[in-house]
Coordinates of C-alpha atoms in Angstrom, one line a residue:
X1 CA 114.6 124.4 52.2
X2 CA 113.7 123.0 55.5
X3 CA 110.8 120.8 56.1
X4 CA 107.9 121.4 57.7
X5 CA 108.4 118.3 60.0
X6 CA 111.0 118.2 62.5
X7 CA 111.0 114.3 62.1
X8 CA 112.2 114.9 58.6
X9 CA 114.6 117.4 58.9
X10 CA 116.3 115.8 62.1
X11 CA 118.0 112.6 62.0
X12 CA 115.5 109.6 63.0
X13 CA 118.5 108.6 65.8
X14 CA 117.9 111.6 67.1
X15 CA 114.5 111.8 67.4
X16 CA 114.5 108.8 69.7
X17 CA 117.2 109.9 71.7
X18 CA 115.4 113.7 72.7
X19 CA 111.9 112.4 72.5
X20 CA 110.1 115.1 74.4
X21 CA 111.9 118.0 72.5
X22 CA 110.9 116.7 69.7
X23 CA 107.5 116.5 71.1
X24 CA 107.5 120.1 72.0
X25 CA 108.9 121.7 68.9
X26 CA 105.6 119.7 66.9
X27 CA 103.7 121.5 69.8
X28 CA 105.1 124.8 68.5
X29 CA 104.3 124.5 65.2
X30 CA 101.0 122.7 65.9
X31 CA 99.7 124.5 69.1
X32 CA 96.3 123.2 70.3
X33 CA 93.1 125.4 70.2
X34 CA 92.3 126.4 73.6
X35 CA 88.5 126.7 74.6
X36 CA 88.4 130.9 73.9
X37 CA 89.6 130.1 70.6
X38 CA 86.9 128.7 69.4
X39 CA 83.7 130.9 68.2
X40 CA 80.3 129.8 69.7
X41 CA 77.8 131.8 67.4
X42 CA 74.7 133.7 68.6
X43 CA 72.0 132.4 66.8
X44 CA 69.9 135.7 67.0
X45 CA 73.0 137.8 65.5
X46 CA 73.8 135.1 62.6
X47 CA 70.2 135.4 61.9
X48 CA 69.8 139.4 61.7
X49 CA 73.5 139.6 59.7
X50 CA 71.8 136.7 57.1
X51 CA 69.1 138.9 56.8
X52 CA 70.7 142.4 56.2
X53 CA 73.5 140.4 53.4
X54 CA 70.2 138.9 51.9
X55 CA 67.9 142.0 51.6
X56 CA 71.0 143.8 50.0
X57 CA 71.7 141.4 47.2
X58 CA 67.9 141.2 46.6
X59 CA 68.3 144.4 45.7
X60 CA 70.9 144.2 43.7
X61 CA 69.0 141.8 42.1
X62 CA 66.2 144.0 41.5
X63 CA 67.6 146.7 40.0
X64 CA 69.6 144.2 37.4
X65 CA 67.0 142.3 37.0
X66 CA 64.3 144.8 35.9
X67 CA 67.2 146.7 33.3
X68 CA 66.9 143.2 32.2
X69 CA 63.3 142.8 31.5
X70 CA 62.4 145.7 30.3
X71 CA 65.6 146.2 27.6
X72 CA 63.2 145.9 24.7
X73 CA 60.8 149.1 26.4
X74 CA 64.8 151.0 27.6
X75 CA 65.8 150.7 24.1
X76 CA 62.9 152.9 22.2
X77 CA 63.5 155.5 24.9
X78 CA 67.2 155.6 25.4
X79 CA 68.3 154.4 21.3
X80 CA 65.8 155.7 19.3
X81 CA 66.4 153.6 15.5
X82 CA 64.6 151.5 12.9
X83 CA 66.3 148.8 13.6
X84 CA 64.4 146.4 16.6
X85 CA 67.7 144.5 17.0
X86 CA 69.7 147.5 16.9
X87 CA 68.0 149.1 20.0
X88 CA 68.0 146.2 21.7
X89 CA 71.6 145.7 21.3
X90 CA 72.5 149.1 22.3
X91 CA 70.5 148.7 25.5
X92 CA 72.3 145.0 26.3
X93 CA 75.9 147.1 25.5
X94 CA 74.2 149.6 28.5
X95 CA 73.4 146.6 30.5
X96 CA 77.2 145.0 30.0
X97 CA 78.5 148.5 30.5
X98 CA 77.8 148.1 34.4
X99 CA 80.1 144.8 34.2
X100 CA 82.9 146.3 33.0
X101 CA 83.4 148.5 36.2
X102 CA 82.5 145.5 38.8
X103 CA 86.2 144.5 38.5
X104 CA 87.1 148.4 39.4
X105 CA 84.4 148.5 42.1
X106 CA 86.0 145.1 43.5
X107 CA 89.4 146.2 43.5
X108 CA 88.6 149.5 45.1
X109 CA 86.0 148.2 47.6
X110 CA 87.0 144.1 48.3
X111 CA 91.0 145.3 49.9
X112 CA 89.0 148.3 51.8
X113 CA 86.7 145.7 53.7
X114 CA 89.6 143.4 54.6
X115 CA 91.0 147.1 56.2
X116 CA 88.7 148.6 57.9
X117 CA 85.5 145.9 58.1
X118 CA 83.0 144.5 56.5
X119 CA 79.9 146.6 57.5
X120 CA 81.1 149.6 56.7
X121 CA 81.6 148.6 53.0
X122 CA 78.3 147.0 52.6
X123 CA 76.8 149.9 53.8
X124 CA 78.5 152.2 51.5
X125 CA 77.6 150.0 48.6
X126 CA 73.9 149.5 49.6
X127 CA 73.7 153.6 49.2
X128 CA 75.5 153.7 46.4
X129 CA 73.4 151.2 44.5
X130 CA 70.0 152.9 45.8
X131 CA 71.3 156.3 44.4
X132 CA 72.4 154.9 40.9
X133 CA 69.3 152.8 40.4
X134 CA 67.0 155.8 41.8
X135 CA 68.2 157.9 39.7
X136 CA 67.8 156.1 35.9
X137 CA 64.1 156.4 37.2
X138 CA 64.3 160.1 36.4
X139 CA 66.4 160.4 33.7
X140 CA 64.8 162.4 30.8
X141 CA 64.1 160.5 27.7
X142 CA 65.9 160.8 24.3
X143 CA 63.3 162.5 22.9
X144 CA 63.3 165.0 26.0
X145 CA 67.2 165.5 25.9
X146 CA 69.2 164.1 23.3
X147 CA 72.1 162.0 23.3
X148 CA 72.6 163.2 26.9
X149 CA 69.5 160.4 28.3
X150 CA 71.9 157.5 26.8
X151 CA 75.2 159.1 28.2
X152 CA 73.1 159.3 31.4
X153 CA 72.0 155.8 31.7
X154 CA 75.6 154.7 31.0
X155 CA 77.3 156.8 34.4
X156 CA 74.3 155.4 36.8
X157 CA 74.8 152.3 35.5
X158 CA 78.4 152.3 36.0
X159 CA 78.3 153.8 39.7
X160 CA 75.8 150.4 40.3
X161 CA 78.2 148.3 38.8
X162 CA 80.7 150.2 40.5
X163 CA 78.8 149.5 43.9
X164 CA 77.9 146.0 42.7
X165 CA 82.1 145.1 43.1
X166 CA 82.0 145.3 46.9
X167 CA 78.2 143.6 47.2
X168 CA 78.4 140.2 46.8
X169 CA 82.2 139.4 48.1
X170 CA 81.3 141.3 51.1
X171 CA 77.9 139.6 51.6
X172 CA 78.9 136.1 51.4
X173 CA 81.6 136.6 53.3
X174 CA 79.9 138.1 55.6
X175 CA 77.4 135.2 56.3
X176 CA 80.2 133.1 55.7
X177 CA 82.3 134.3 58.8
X178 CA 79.1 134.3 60.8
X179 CA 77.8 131.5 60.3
X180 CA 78.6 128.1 62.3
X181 CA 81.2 125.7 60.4
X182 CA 78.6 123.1 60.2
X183 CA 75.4 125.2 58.6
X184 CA 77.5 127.8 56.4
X185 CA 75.8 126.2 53.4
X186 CA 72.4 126.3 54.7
X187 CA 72.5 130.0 56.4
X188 CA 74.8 130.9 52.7
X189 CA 71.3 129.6 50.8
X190 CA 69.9 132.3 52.0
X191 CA 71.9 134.9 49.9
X192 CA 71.1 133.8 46.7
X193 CA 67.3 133.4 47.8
X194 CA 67.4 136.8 48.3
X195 CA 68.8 137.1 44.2
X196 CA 65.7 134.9 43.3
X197 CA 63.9 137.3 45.6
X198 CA 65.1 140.6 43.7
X199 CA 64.4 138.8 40.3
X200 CA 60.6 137.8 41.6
X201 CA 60.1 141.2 42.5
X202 CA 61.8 142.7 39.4
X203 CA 59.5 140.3 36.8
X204 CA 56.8 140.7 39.0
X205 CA 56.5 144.5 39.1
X206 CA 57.2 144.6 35.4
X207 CA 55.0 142.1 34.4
X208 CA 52.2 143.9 36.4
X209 CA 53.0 147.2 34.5
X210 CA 53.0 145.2 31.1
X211 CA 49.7 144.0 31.7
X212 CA 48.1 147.4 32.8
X213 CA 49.7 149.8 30.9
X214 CA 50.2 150.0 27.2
X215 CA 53.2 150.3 25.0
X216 CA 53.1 153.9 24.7
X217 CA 52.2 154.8 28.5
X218 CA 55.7 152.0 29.2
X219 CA 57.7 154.0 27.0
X220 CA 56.4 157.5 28.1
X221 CA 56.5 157.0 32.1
X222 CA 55.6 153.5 32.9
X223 CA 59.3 152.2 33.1
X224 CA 60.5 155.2 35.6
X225 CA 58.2 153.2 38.6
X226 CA 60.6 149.5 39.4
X227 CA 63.7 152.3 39.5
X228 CA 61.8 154.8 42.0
X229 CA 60.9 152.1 43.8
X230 CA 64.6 151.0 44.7
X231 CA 64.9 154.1 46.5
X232 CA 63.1 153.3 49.5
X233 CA 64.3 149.5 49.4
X234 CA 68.0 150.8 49.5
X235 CA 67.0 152.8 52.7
X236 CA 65.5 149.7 54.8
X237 CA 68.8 147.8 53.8
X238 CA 71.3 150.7 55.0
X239 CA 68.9 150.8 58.0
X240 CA 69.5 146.9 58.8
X241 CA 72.9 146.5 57.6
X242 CA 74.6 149.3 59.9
X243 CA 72.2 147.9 63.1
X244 CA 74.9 145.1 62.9
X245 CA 78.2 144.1 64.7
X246 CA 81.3 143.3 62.8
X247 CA 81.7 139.7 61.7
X248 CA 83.5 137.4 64.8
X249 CA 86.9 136.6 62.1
X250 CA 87.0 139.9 61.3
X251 CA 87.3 140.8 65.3
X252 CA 89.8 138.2 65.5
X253 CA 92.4 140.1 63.0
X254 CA 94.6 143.0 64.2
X255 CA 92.2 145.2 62.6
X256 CA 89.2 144.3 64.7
X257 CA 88.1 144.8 68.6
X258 CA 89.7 141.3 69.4
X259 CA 92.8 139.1 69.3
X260 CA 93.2 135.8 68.6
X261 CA 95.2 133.6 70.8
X262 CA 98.4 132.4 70.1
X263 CA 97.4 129.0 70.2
X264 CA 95.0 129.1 66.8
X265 CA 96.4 126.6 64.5
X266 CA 96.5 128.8 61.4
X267 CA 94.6 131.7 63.0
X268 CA 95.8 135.0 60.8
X269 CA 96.5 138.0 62.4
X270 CA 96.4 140.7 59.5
X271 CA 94.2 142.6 57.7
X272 CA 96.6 143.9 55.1
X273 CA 94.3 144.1 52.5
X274 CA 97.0 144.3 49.7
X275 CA 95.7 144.0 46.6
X276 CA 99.0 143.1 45.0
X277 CA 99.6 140.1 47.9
X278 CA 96.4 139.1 46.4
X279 CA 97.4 138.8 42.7
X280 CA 101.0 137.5 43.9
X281 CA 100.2 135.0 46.5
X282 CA 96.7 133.6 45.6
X283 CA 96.7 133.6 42.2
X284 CA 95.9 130.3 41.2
X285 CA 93.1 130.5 43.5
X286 CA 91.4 133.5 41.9
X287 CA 92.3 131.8 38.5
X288 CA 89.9 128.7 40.1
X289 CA 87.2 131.7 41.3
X290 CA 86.8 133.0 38.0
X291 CA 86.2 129.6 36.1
X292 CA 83.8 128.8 38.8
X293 CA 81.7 131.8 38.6
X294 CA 82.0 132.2 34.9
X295 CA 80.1 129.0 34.5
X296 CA 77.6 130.0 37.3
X297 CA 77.3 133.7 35.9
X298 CA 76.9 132.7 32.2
X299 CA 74.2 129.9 33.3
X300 CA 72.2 132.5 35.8
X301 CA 72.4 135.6 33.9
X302 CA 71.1 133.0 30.9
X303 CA 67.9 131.9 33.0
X304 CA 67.1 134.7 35.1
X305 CA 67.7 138.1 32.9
X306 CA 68.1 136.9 29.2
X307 CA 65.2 134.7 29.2
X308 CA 62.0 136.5 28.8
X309 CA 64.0 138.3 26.5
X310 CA 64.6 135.4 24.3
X311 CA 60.8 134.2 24.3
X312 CA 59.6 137.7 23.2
X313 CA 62.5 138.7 21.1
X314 CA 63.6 135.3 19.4
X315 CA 60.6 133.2 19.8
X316 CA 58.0 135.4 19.6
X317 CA 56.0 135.0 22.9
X318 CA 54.4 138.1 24.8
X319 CA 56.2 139.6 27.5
X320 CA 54.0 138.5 30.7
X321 CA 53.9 134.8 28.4
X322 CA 57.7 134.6 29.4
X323 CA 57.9 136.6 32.5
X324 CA 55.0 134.8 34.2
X325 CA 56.4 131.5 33.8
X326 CA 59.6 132.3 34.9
X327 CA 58.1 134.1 37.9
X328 CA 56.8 131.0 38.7
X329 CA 60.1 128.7 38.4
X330 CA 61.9 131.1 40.4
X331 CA 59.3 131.4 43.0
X332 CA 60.0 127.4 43.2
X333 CA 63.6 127.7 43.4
X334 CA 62.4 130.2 46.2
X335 CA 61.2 127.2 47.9
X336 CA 64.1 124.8 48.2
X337 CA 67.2 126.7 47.9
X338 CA 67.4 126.0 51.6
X339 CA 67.1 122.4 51.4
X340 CA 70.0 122.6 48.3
X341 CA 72.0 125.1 51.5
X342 CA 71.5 121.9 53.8
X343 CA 72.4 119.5 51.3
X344 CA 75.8 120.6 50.2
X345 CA 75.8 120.6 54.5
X346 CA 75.6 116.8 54.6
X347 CA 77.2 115.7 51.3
X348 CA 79.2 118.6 50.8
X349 CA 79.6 121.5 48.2
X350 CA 81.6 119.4 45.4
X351 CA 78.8 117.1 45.0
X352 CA 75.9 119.7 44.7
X353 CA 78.1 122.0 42.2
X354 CA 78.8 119.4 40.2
X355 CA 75.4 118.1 39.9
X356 CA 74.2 121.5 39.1
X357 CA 77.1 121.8 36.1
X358 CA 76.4 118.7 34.9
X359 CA 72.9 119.1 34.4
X360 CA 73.7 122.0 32.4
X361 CA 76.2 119.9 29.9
X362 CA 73.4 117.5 29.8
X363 CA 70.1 119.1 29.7
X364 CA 70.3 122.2 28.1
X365 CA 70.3 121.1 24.5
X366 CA 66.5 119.0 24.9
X367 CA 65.6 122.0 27.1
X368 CA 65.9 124.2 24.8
X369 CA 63.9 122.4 22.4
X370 CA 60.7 121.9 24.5
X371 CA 61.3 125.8 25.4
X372 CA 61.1 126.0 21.2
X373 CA 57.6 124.6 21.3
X374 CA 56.2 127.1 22.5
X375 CA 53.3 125.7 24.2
X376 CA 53.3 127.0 28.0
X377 CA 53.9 123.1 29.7
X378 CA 56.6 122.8 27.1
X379 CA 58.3 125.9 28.1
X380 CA 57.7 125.4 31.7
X381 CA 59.5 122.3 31.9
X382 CA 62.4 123.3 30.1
X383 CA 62.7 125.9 32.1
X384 CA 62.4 124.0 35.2
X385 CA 65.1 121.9 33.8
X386 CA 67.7 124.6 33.6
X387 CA 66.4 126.0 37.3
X388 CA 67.1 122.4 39.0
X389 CA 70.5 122.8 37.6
X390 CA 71.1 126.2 38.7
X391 CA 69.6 125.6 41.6
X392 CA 72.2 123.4 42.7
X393 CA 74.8 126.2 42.5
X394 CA 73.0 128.8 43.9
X395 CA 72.5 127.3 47.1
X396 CA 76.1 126.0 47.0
X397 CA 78.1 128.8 45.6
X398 CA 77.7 131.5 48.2
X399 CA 79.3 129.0 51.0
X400 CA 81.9 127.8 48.4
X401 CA 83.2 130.6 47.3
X402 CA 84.3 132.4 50.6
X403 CA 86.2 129.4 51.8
X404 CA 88.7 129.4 48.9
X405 CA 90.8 132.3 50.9
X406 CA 92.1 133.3 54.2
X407 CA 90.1 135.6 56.3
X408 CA 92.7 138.4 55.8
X409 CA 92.2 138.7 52.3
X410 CA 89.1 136.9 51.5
X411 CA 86.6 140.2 51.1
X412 CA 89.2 141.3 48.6
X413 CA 90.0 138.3 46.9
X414 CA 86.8 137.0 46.1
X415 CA 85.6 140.5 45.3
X416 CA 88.0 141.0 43.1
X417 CA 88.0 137.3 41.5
X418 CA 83.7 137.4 41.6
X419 CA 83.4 140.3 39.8
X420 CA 86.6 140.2 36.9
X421 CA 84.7 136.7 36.2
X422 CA 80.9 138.2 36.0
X423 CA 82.2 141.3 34.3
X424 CA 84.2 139.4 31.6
X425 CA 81.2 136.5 31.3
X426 CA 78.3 137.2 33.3
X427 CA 77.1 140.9 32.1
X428 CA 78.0 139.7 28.7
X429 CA 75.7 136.6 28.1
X430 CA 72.5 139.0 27.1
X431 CA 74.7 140.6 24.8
X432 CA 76.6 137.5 23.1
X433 CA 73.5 135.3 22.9
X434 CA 71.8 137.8 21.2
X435 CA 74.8 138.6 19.0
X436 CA 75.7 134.7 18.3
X437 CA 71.6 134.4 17.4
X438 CA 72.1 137.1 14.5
X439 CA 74.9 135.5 13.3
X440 CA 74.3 131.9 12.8
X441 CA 70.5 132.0 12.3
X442 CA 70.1 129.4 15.4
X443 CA 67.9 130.5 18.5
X444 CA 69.4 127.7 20.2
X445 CA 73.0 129.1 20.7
X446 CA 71.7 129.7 24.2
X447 CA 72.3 126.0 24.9
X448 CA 75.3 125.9 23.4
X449 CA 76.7 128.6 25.3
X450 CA 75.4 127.3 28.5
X451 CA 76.9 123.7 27.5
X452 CA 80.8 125.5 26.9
X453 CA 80.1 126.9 30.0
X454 CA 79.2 124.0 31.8
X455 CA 82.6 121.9 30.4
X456 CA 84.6 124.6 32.2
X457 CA 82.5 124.5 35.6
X458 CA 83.0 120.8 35.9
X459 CA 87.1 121.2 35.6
X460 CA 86.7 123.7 37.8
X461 CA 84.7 122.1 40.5
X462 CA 87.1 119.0 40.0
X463 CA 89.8 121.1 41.1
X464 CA 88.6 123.0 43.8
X465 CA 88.9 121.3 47.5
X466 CA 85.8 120.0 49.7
X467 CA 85.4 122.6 52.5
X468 CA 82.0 121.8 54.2
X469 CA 82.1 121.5 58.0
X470 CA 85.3 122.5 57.9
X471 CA 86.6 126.0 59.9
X472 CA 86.9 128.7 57.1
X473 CA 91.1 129.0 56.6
X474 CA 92.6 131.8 58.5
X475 CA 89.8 131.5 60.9
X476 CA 89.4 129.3 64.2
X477 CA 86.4 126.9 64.6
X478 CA 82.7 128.4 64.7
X479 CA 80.4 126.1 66.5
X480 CA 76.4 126.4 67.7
X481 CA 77.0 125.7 71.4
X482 CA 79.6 125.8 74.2
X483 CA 79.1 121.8 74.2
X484 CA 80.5 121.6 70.9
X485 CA 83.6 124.2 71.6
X486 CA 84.4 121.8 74.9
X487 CA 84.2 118.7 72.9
X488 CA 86.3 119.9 70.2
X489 CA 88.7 120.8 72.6
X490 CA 89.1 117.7 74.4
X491 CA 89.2 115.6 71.3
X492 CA 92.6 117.3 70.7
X493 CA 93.7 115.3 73.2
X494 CA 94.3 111.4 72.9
X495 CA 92.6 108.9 75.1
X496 CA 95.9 107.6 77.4
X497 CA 97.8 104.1 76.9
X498 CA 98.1 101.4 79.6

């Protein structure tokens, strides 16, 4: 095989003897970026695409996250039995049942927005998840129906999950291509504020209509209003999301408006899509993906679905007990993701992702055991002990992620590597916990999980390679001004020797 330098595939004789063709063939393979190579952001459009990504994944949030806090209320209407455990159970198997299409939604949707863009798939996926969430809000009750209201719930869950595989791979990606090479973490922060801001207004609006409505008026009607509401929410995203221009790498690929030049060290020029090229050629990347976002699925779905579950269910507590303290963590995290987005900026995203895996190897055994207390500062610091950690990811992961794969496959790639790893471990962890709990008589198999988990994020993250302030691979560089383009330019090109 020939090597990639001419210097070692030519004889070093030669090499001195035809110094400037030597010269020119490492030109060849290593052109220089030419000023209209480089991408000089807008900062009004990176700011109005951040926004539209974000509102959408808040609403994917929302409609997750309020299946979530209400399974207890979903399983008397939708798996009517004696059995408390039972129903709930059957309603974490609906929950999970989403997952298990993600992967399918991914497949289908990820190749299709390396083809034909990225807007038009996150477009199509905000609809879809409006229509599947606004409908569960009118499903009929078992009581009303039969075993038709449980067969029900299962297709609109599936056709959100479904939807779900294109949302998140397109909308980090999105941001990611975007976004300037030296802010991608702090403007990427600002997706998964918007999942702590679904979740916020998920436990919010359910733990309003625990405390003003009774059991029987939340089983009869009261649980139909946070699905209703997604209806409108979906339209305001699909509003903002098709108000925007395609992202600048994707304009830059054959499939877009624009070409890159020639001389783009490592610029690619297709949009292929192939979802076979994507198990064949990056596989041991998407193998890295899906250890990465197992840990971070299985440590988020943990805090911010299963929780207030776990307090009322396993501990004992009252709904709004649970849900109003985690409302209040999250509404923190709220608070400094960005700062964690600027962070991973400065030190880089290894550092903050580890941190954030560590602290859950470390701190989620005595976390746990204040949470077991029971008394409302004991649970609030343990709970704020699992959010710092996770906090640490989430403002990390959305930047992180996108940068493992080349522009011409990374909507696919990462769509398809996100959501095989959150159907497999993230829509599961309600459902495991809960089973693992039953089995071995120990409410704190929460922390074990989370601690297996964490052992597997930290060999991931070990493995993975720093890419902050680095151009995205496939892409050229993204800067904030044309003083930043000219100077990367002309430090190509070596001060002269006298």
């Amino acid at each position: 095989m020939a090597a990639s330098d001419p210097h070692q595939a030519a004889d070093p004789e030669a090499v001195k003897r035809h110094p400037a063709l030597f010269r020119a063939i490492r030109k060849r393979k290593n052109p220089k970026l030419r000023r209209t190579d480089i991408t000089v952001t807008d900062d009004q459009a990176v700011k109005r695409a951040v926004k539209a990504a974000s509102l959408g994944n808040a609403m994917e949030w929302f409609d997750f996250g309020i299946y979530s806090y209400m399974a207890a209320t979903l399983g008397h209407v939708f798996f009517p039995s004696g059995n408390d455990t039972t129903q709930l159970l059957s309603s974490f198997a609906t929950f999970a049942v989403a997952f298990l299409v993600r992967p399918l939604g991914g497949m289908f949707f990820g190749p299709m927005g390396d083809k034909v863009g990225r807007k038009k798939i996150l477009a199509l996926t905000m609809i879809m998840m409006a229509i599947g969430t606004f409908a569960i809000g009118l499903i009929p009750s078992h009581g009303t129906i039969g075993v038709w209201a449980p067969v029900l719930l299962i297709f609109f869950r599936m056709l959100q999950g479904f939807s779900t595989g294109g949302e998140y791979g397109g909308a980090s990606t999105f941001i990611a291509e975007y976004a300037p090479d030296k802010r991608r973490g702090y403007f990427g922060s600002f997706l998964e504020f918007g999942t702590l801001a679904g979740y916020v207004g998920a436990s919010g609006l359910v733990t309003l209509l625990y405390a003003l409505l009774d059991t029987g008026q939340m089983e009869t009607w009261g649980w139909r209003i946070p699905f209703l509401v997604a209806g409108p929410l979906g339209l305001v995203g699909l509003y903002l999301r098709l108000r925007l221009d395609e992202t600048p790498a994707f304009q830059k690929l054959e499939g877009g408006t624009a070409h890159a030049s020639e001389a783009a060290d490592g610029v690619e020029t297709s949009a292929k899509g192939d979802l076979g090229k994507i198990f064949r050629d990056y596989w041991p990347t998407l193998i890295l993906c899906i250890c990465l976002v197992g840990a971070y699925n299985i440590t988020d779905y943990m805090l911010l679905s299963y929780m207030p579950t776990y307090l009322s269910d396993e501990l004992g507590y009252s709904e709004t007990h649970g849900l109003l303290i985690l409302l209040g963590v999250m509404v923190f995290l709220m608070l400094i993701i960005s700062q964690v987005g600027k962070l991973s900026d400065h030190f880089g995203r290894k550092p903050l992702l580890m941190t954030g895996m560590l602290g859950f190897l470390v701190l989620s055994l005595p976390a746990f055991l204040l949470i077991r207390q029971g008394s409302i500062p004991a649970v609030t610091v343990g709970m704020l002990m699992l959010g710092l950690s996770l906090v640490c990811m989430l403002g990390t992961m959305s930047a992180a992620l996108p940068a493992l794969f080349p522009t011409q496959v990374r909507y696919g790639s990462l769509s398809v590597g996100y959501n095989l790893s959150a159907s497999i471990f993230g829509g599961t962890t309600p459902f495991v916990i809960t089973a693992l709990i039953s089995v071995s008589g120990t409410n704190l198999m929460p922390a074990y999980y989370a601690m297996g988990a964490a052992v597997v994020g930290v060999i991931a993250v070990a493995c993975m390679k720093e890419t902050a302030n680095k151009p995205l691979d496939g892409s050229p560089p993204s800067v904030e001004t044309t003083e930043e383009a000219e100077e990367l330019v002309a430090n190509q090109t070596p001060d002269p020797k006298f």
